[in-house]
Short mmCIF file of C-alpha atoms and ligand atoms in Angstrom, two decimals:
data_model
loop_
_atom_site.label_atom_id
_atom_site.label_comp_id
_atom_site.label_asym_id
_atom_site.label_seq_id
_atom_site.Cartn_x
_atom_site.Cartn_y
_atom_site.Cartn_z
CA MET A 1 -5.33 7.96 -14.22
CA LYS A 2 -6.26 11.38 -13.09
CA ILE A 3 -8.21 12.83 -10.20
CA LEU A 4 -10.56 15.56 -11.36
CA GLU A 5 -12.16 16.48 -8.09
CA LEU A 6 -11.84 15.66 -4.42
CA SER A 7 -14.50 16.77 -1.97
CA LEU A 8 -14.17 16.33 1.75
CA PHE A 9 -16.95 16.57 4.32
CA ASN A 10 -15.97 16.50 7.97
CA PHE A 11 -12.88 14.52 7.06
CA ARG A 12 -10.08 15.10 9.64
CA ASN A 13 -9.60 18.86 9.90
CA TYR A 14 -11.64 19.61 6.74
CA GLU A 15 -15.20 20.78 7.25
CA GLU A 16 -16.24 21.08 3.63
CA GLU A 17 -13.71 21.46 0.91
CA HIS A 18 -13.71 20.98 -2.85
CA PHE A 19 -10.32 20.54 -4.40
CA LEU A 20 -9.83 20.55 -8.17
CA PRO A 21 -6.35 19.25 -8.85
CA LYS A 22 -4.46 19.66 -12.11
CA ALA A 23 -3.27 16.93 -14.41
CA GLY A 24 0.43 17.48 -13.70
CA VAL A 25 2.28 18.02 -10.47
CA ASN A 26 0.16 19.49 -7.68
CA ILE A 27 2.33 21.08 -5.05
CA LEU A 28 0.55 21.31 -1.71
CA LEU A 29 2.40 23.87 0.32
CA GLY A 30 1.59 24.58 3.93
CA GLU A 31 2.96 24.72 7.41
CA ASN A 32 2.81 21.80 9.76
CA ALA A 33 -0.55 20.40 10.89
CA GLN A 34 -2.58 22.29 8.27
CA GLY A 35 -4.05 19.24 6.52
CA LYS A 36 -1.57 18.26 3.78
CA THR A 37 -1.23 14.62 4.75
CA ASN A 38 -4.96 14.49 5.53
CA LEU A 39 -5.65 15.30 1.90
CA LEU A 40 -3.40 12.48 0.70
CA GLU A 41 -5.01 10.19 3.22
CA ALA A 42 -8.41 10.96 1.68
CA ILE A 43 -7.09 10.02 -1.76
CA PHE A 44 -5.52 6.84 -0.40
CA LEU A 45 -8.83 5.98 1.25
CA CYS A 46 -10.60 6.17 -2.11
CA CYS A 47 -7.96 4.01 -3.78
CA LEU A 48 -7.71 1.24 -1.20
CA GLY A 49 -10.68 1.66 1.12
CA ARG A 50 -8.55 2.30 4.18
CA SER A 51 -6.24 4.88 5.67
CA HIS A 52 -2.49 4.53 5.32
CA ARG A 53 -2.09 5.96 8.82
CA THR A 54 -4.57 4.24 11.04
CA PRO A 55 -6.73 1.14 11.13
CA ARG A 56 -9.26 3.05 13.26
CA GLU A 57 -11.70 4.63 10.83
CA ARG A 58 -13.29 6.87 13.45
CA GLU A 59 -10.10 8.88 13.68
CA LEU A 60 -10.85 10.14 10.19
CA ILE A 61 -14.08 11.82 11.22
CA ARG A 62 -13.81 15.43 12.21
CA TYR A 63 -13.84 15.78 15.99
CA ASP A 64 -17.36 15.77 17.49
CA GLN A 65 -19.06 14.93 14.19
CA PRO A 66 -21.23 11.85 13.60
CA LEU A 67 -20.42 11.42 9.89
CA ALA A 68 -17.78 12.14 7.32
CA SER A 69 -17.37 11.45 3.65
CA VAL A 70 -14.93 11.75 0.80
CA LEU A 71 -16.05 12.01 -2.79
CA LEU A 72 -13.57 11.59 -5.59
CA ARG A 73 -14.11 11.90 -9.32
CA CYS A 74 -11.45 10.47 -11.54
CA GLU A 75 -10.70 9.69 -15.11
CA LYS A 76 -9.33 6.38 -16.33
CA GLY A 77 -8.75 6.25 -20.04
CA ASP A 78 -11.77 8.18 -21.25
CA VAL A 79 -14.13 6.89 -18.57
CA THR A 80 -15.08 9.09 -15.63
CA ARG A 81 -15.82 7.40 -12.35
CA SER A 82 -16.82 8.47 -8.90
CA ILE A 83 -15.75 6.87 -5.66
CA ARG A 84 -17.39 7.82 -2.39
CA VAL A 85 -16.42 6.66 1.07
CA SER A 86 -18.83 7.35 3.93
CA LEU A 87 -17.65 7.14 7.50
CA SER A 88 -19.75 7.07 10.58
CA GLN A 89 -19.12 6.79 14.32
CA GLU A 90 -21.62 3.95 14.44
CA GLN A 91 -20.85 1.62 11.53
CA ARG A 92 -18.07 0.42 9.27
CA ARG A 93 -17.23 2.61 6.34
CA ARG A 94 -19.26 2.22 3.21
CA VAL A 95 -17.86 2.60 -0.28
CA PHE A 96 -19.77 3.54 -3.41
CA LEU A 97 -18.53 3.17 -6.93
CA ASP A 98 -20.49 5.33 -9.36
CA SER A 99 -23.11 5.62 -6.61
CA LEU A 100 -23.52 1.84 -6.29
CA PRO A 101 -22.56 0.28 -2.97
CA VAL A 102 -19.45 -1.87 -3.05
CA GLN A 103 -20.06 -5.19 -1.27
CA ASN A 104 -16.50 -6.42 -1.03
CA ILE A 105 -13.69 -3.93 -0.89
CA GLY A 106 -11.88 -6.03 -3.50
CA GLU A 107 -14.20 -4.44 -6.07
CA LEU A 108 -12.46 -1.15 -5.41
CA MET A 109 -9.00 -2.54 -6.14
CA GLY A 110 -7.64 -1.31 -9.44
CA GLN A 111 -10.31 1.35 -9.93
CA LEU A 112 -7.90 4.07 -8.96
CA ASN A 113 -4.31 3.03 -8.43
CA CYS A 114 -1.91 5.02 -6.34
CA VAL A 115 1.64 4.96 -5.10
CA LEU A 116 2.36 6.77 -1.88
CA PHE A 117 5.85 7.73 -0.88
CA ALA A 118 6.31 9.11 2.64
CA PRO A 119 9.45 9.50 4.74
CA GLU A 120 8.74 6.29 6.67
CA HIS A 121 9.04 4.38 3.37
CA LEU A 122 12.65 5.45 3.10
CA SER A 123 13.38 2.95 5.81
CA ILE A 124 11.43 0.06 4.28
CA VAL A 125 14.74 -1.66 3.64
CA LYS A 126 15.62 -1.93 7.31
CA GLN A 127 12.14 -2.22 8.82
CA GLY A 128 10.66 -5.55 9.84
CA PRO A 129 9.30 -8.14 7.39
CA SER A 130 5.70 -7.14 8.07
CA GLU A 131 6.25 -3.72 6.48
CA ARG A 132 7.76 -5.31 3.42
CA ARG A 133 4.88 -7.80 3.22
CA ARG A 134 2.40 -4.95 3.44
CA PHE A 135 4.21 -3.26 0.59
CA ILE A 136 4.02 -6.33 -1.66
CA ASP A 137 0.41 -7.04 -0.76
CA MET A 138 -0.79 -3.53 -1.44
CA GLU A 139 1.00 -3.40 -4.73
CA ILE A 140 -0.17 -6.73 -6.10
CA SER A 141 -3.74 -6.10 -4.91
CA GLN A 142 -3.95 -2.93 -6.92
CA THR A 143 -3.07 -4.61 -10.19
CA TYR A 144 -4.59 -7.97 -9.48
CA PRO A 145 -7.83 -8.00 -7.46
CA SER A 146 -7.95 -11.83 -7.20
CA TYR A 147 -4.81 -11.54 -5.12
CA PHE A 148 -6.62 -9.26 -2.73
CA TYR A 149 -9.48 -11.76 -2.36
CA ALA A 150 -6.98 -14.54 -1.71
CA LEU A 151 -5.27 -12.41 0.89
CA GLN A 152 -8.56 -11.79 2.68
CA GLN A 153 -9.31 -15.48 2.53
CA TYR A 154 -5.89 -16.42 3.86
CA ALA A 155 -6.24 -14.01 6.78
CA HIS A 156 -9.59 -15.59 7.59
CA ILE A 157 -8.23 -19.14 7.41
CA LEU A 158 -5.24 -18.20 9.54
CA ARG A 159 -7.48 -16.70 12.22
CA GLN A 160 -9.76 -19.72 12.25
CA ARG A 161 -6.86 -22.14 12.33
CA ASN A 162 -5.20 -20.28 15.20
CA ASN A 163 -8.45 -20.24 17.15
CA LEU A 164 -8.81 -23.93 16.54
CA LEU A 165 -5.27 -24.65 17.78
CA LYS A 166 -6.20 -22.95 21.04
CA ALA A 167 -9.53 -24.75 21.26
CA ILE A 168 -7.82 -28.12 20.73
CA ALA A 169 -5.69 -27.48 23.81
CA ASP A 170 -8.92 -27.53 25.84
CA ASP A 171 -10.73 -30.16 23.85
CA PRO A 172 -8.46 -32.65 22.01
CA SER A 173 -11.45 -34.19 20.23
CA LEU A 174 -11.47 -31.14 17.95
CA LEU A 175 -8.16 -32.24 16.43
CA LYS A 176 -9.95 -34.08 13.64
CA THR A 177 -11.27 -30.79 12.24
CA LEU A 178 -7.79 -29.36 11.72
CA SER A 179 -7.14 -31.13 8.40
CA ALA A 180 -9.97 -29.31 6.68
CA TRP A 181 -8.37 -25.97 7.57
CA ASP A 182 -4.94 -27.21 6.55
CA GLU A 183 -6.21 -28.08 3.11
CA GLN A 184 -7.73 -24.66 2.59
CA MET A 185 -4.65 -22.99 3.95
CA ALA A 186 -2.38 -24.95 1.61
CA LYS A 187 -4.43 -24.01 -1.43
CA THR A 188 -4.58 -20.31 -0.66
CA ALA A 189 -0.95 -20.20 0.46
CA ALA A 190 0.14 -21.77 -2.83
CA PHE A 191 -1.61 -19.03 -4.77
CA LEU A 192 -0.12 -16.22 -2.67
CA ILE A 193 3.40 -17.62 -2.87
CA ARG A 194 3.24 -17.98 -6.64
CA GLN A 195 1.91 -14.45 -7.14
CA ARG A 196 4.50 -12.96 -4.83
CA ARG A 197 7.27 -14.76 -6.66
CA LEU A 198 6.08 -13.55 -10.05
CA PHE A 199 5.60 -10.02 -8.78
CA LEU A 200 9.02 -9.80 -7.16
CA GLU A 201 10.68 -11.09 -10.32
CA LYS A 202 9.13 -8.29 -12.33
CA LEU A 203 9.75 -5.67 -9.69
CA SER A 204 13.35 -6.75 -9.30
CA GLU A 205 14.11 -6.08 -12.95
CA LEU A 206 12.54 -2.60 -12.78
CA ALA A 207 14.28 -1.84 -9.49
CA ARG A 208 17.63 -2.81 -10.99
CA ARG A 209 17.12 -0.33 -13.83
CA ASN A 210 15.86 2.48 -11.61
CA HIS A 211 18.64 1.95 -9.15
CA PHE A 212 21.22 2.10 -11.89
CA GLU A 213 19.75 5.38 -13.16
CA ILE A 214 19.59 6.98 -9.74
CA SER A 215 22.97 5.93 -8.48
CA GLY A 216 24.87 5.75 -11.75
CA GLN A 217 26.57 2.82 -10.09
CA LYS A 218 27.31 -0.35 -11.90
CA GLU A 219 26.49 -2.45 -8.85
CA GLY A 220 23.19 -4.15 -9.32
CA LEU A 221 20.19 -4.01 -7.04
CA LEU A 222 18.28 -7.22 -6.77
CA LEU A 223 15.10 -8.18 -4.92
CA ARG A 224 15.13 -11.68 -3.53
CA TYR A 225 11.94 -13.33 -2.40
CA GLU A 226 12.32 -15.17 0.89
CA PRO A 227 9.23 -17.30 1.18
CA ASN A 228 8.68 -19.02 4.49
CA LEU A 229 7.64 -22.08 2.47
CA GLU A 230 9.66 -22.66 -0.67
CA ASP A 231 7.06 -24.82 -2.32
CA GLU A 232 4.26 -23.59 -4.53
CA GLU A 233 2.36 -26.86 -4.73
CA PRO A 234 -0.67 -27.22 -2.44
CA ALA A 235 0.18 -30.89 -1.80
CA SER A 236 3.69 -30.18 -0.52
CA ILE A 237 2.46 -27.21 1.51
CA LEU A 238 -0.06 -29.53 3.09
CA ASN A 239 2.76 -31.93 3.93
CA ALA A 240 4.73 -29.13 5.53
CA LEU A 241 1.70 -28.09 7.59
CA GLU A 242 1.25 -31.65 8.76
CA SER A 243 4.90 -31.99 9.70
CA GLY A 244 4.69 -28.73 11.65
CA ARG A 245 1.46 -29.65 13.37
CA LYS A 246 3.04 -30.74 16.68
CA ARG A 247 4.83 -27.44 17.01
CA ASP A 248 1.72 -25.43 16.06
CA LEU A 249 -0.26 -27.28 18.73
CA ARG A 250 2.40 -26.58 21.30
CA LEU A 251 2.77 -22.88 20.43
CA LEU A 252 -0.99 -22.45 19.81
CA SER A 253 -0.44 -20.64 16.51
CA SER A 254 0.43 -21.33 12.88
CA GLN A 255 4.19 -21.18 12.58
CA ILE A 256 4.61 -21.63 8.86
CA GLY A 257 3.06 -20.05 5.79
CA PRO A 258 3.20 -16.90 3.66
CA HIS A 259 2.26 -14.78 6.67
CA ARG A 260 5.95 -15.23 7.55
CA ASP A 261 7.36 -14.22 4.13
CA ASP A 262 9.94 -11.54 3.51
CA PHE A 263 12.04 -10.24 0.68
CA ALA A 264 15.57 -8.93 0.71
CA LEU A 265 17.16 -6.07 -1.20
CA ILE A 266 20.58 -7.16 -2.31
CA LEU A 267 23.16 -4.72 -3.58
CA ASP A 268 26.28 -6.14 -5.09
CA GLY A 269 25.75 -9.38 -3.25
CA ARG A 270 25.22 -7.73 0.13
CA ASP A 271 21.93 -7.76 2.02
CA LEU A 272 20.97 -4.12 2.50
CA ARG A 273 18.73 -4.94 5.44
CA ALA A 274 21.80 -5.68 7.52
CA PHE A 275 24.75 -4.12 5.74
CA GLY A 276 23.51 -1.07 3.87
CA SER A 277 24.53 2.45 4.80
CA GLN A 278 21.64 4.86 5.28
CA GLY A 279 22.39 6.38 1.86
CA GLN A 280 22.31 3.01 0.14
CA GLN A 281 19.10 2.04 1.91
CA ARG A 282 17.41 5.27 0.85
CA THR A 283 18.50 4.97 -2.75
CA ALA A 284 17.18 1.42 -2.80
CA ALA A 285 13.89 2.57 -1.28
CA LEU A 286 13.53 5.28 -3.91
CA ALA A 287 14.30 2.77 -6.66
CA LEU A 288 11.68 0.46 -5.20
CA LYS A 289 9.01 3.18 -5.15
CA LEU A 290 9.69 4.22 -8.72
CA SER A 291 9.53 0.59 -9.76
CA GLU A 292 6.13 0.34 -8.11
CA LEU A 293 5.03 3.17 -10.35
CA ASP A 294 6.56 1.55 -13.45
CA LEU A 295 5.07 -1.85 -12.68
CA ILE A 296 1.52 -0.49 -12.35
CA TYR A 297 2.01 1.24 -15.67
CA GLN A 298 3.39 -1.93 -17.22
CA GLU A 299 0.54 -4.07 -15.91
CA THR A 300 -2.38 -1.71 -16.50
CA GLY A 301 -1.23 0.62 -19.27
CA GLU A 302 -2.06 3.62 -17.07
CA TRP A 303 0.08 5.65 -14.74
CA PRO A 304 -1.18 5.51 -11.15
CA ILE A 305 -1.61 8.60 -9.01
CA LEU A 306 1.62 9.44 -7.23
CA MET A 307 1.66 10.99 -3.76
CA LEU A 308 4.88 12.32 -2.32
CA ASP A 309 4.36 13.25 1.30
CA ASP A 310 7.17 15.42 2.58
CA VAL A 311 9.86 13.31 0.95
CA LEU A 312 11.64 15.94 -1.12
CA SER A 313 13.36 17.50 1.86
CA GLU A 314 14.60 14.04 2.84
CA LEU A 315 16.46 13.55 -0.43
CA ASP A 316 19.63 15.23 -1.67
CA SER A 317 19.27 17.47 -4.70
CA ALA A 318 20.46 14.86 -7.20
CA ARG A 319 17.86 12.36 -6.02
CA GLN A 320 15.22 15.12 -5.88
CA GLY A 321 15.96 16.04 -9.48
CA PHE A 322 15.79 12.43 -10.55
CA LEU A 323 12.47 11.92 -8.82
CA LEU A 324 10.87 15.07 -10.23
CA GLU A 325 11.93 14.21 -13.74
CA ARG A 326 10.33 10.80 -13.46
CA VAL A 327 6.97 12.16 -12.28
CA LEU A 328 6.35 14.27 -15.35
CA PRO A 329 3.83 11.96 -17.06
CA VAL A 330 2.13 11.14 -13.76
CA GLN A 331 -0.49 13.12 -11.86
CA THR A 332 1.37 13.87 -8.68
CA PHE A 333 0.48 15.28 -5.27
CA LEU A 334 3.52 16.59 -3.53
CA THR A 335 3.30 18.02 -0.05
CA THR A 336 5.92 20.28 1.39
CA ALA A 337 6.35 22.79 4.19
CA LEU A 338 9.11 24.61 2.30
CA PRO A 339 8.59 26.37 -1.02
CA VAL A 340 10.00 24.27 -3.86
CA GLU A 341 11.80 25.66 -6.87
CA LYS A 342 9.62 26.49 -9.78
CA MET A 343 8.95 23.34 -11.76
CA GLN A 344 7.73 22.98 -15.24
CA GLY A 345 4.15 21.71 -15.35
CA ALA A 346 3.61 22.18 -11.62
CA PHE A 347 0.73 23.99 -9.94
CA LEU A 348 0.86 25.45 -6.50
CA PHE A 349 -1.88 25.08 -3.90
CA LEU A 350 -1.76 26.50 -0.42
CA VAL A 351 -3.02 24.36 2.43
CA GLU A 352 -4.04 26.21 5.53
CA ASN A 353 -6.19 25.11 8.42
CA GLY A 354 -8.32 22.69 6.45
CA HIS A 355 -8.57 24.75 3.26
CA VAL A 356 -6.87 24.30 -0.09
CA GLN A 357 -6.63 27.14 -2.55
CA PRO A 358 -4.63 27.89 -5.67
CA GLY A 359 -1.42 29.71 -4.73
N1 ADP B 1 -10.41 13.73 13.34
C1 ADP B 1 -9.90 14.97 13.29
N2 ADP B 1 -10.71 16.04 13.42
C2 ADP B 1 -10.21 17.29 13.34
N3 ADP B 1 -8.92 17.57 13.15
C3 ADP B 1 -8.08 16.55 13.02
C4 ADP B 1 -8.52 15.20 13.07
N4 ADP B 1 -7.45 14.40 12.88
C5 ADP B 1 -6.39 15.20 12.73
N5 ADP B 1 -6.76 16.50 12.81
C6 ADP B 1 -5.91 17.69 12.69
O1 ADP B 1 -5.26 17.65 11.44
C7 ADP B 1 -4.03 18.30 11.55
C8 ADP B 1 -2.92 17.46 10.98
O2 ADP B 1 -3.09 17.39 9.64
P1 ADP B 1 -1.98 16.77 8.70
O3 ADP B 1 -2.62 16.65 7.37
O4 ADP B 1 -1.39 15.57 9.30
O5 ADP B 1 -0.91 17.96 8.72
P2 ADP B 1 0.27 18.28 7.71
O6 ADP B 1 -0.17 19.50 6.96
O7 ADP B 1 1.42 18.59 8.61
O8 ADP B 1 0.49 17.11 6.86
C9 ADP B 1 -3.76 18.56 13.01
O9 ADP B 1 -4.01 19.91 13.25
C10 ADP B 1 -4.78 17.68 13.69
O10 ADP B 1 -5.21 18.23 14.89
MG1 MG B 2 2.09 15.74 6.93
#
């Protein structure tokens, strides 16, 4: 996949800007607060329909403006597509694919795949489970839109079920309606658990290889799925929900289900979440990111767009070299505040106060 053009209108600190990236590595060089991450955020928005930085869409609109939009033209195989996201102070964002309005954001999934690597991802190993769940969810959704729909559905069921648990506390006669939600929850949960298991098995194999290449160490990296519910059968999930019902009613929220899942990164038998040194955690995070890239390629036959936001300076030169070698076949957007050494196949753009120009 390749981005041919990115146009921004009143997006963050960009008034009107047309950026024509190159097929290889696009180095976006600029001082702090000039708009480098904003540019990546605009790309991310076109890939996944939301910002990677904020759930509040209005923050994306240039201060004091009513509207903003991002228009992206990209190439997938030999097909050219356009994705437009319109933002307004008044309504929810609207997305257009080849000028046609997208009804459910799931339709956008897989149109333009991306992998974003920012300094905060270096700590994914030691962050809380919700960050790791977000990672898995985003990744599977991009290669498998039905997963995204199931995820939306699960979130809806969970909300309804939690509301109902609270309502039952006031009106016990509502208890009889809980089973219907349990059944739906069990079905959707079963699907999510199965997909996560399959995904983590594939990712684990790629991560093991990448980790070996980066570290040169014989010790193996392994990803281990830690589902909150072991079972993948709707019937046994339903049983578990029924057994946990008393507790749910007491705590007024759903205590079990894939919304409580996690996965562990295990190096040489040790859980890196608890026992890894910072160096080991970072190497594992880098291996994980590269595996994300590999897996999208493996599943779709196309390299996703890679965005590296200020990560080079966080890595030692051996890891930097490894990373830059791996990105060669991939259209890459690399932001940096410090000039980087001349790289083969790289193009320099200068980012200054909401403008991007060839350097
Ligand atoms: N909605 C907005 N309207 C105008 N400017 C904004 C908006 N949101 C952020 N900015 C500006 O964008 C700049 C930060 O851009 P960013 O891309 O994060 O910088 P960097 O180049 O360091 O990655 C800051 O100057 C900030 O004031
Ligand atoms: Mg930045």
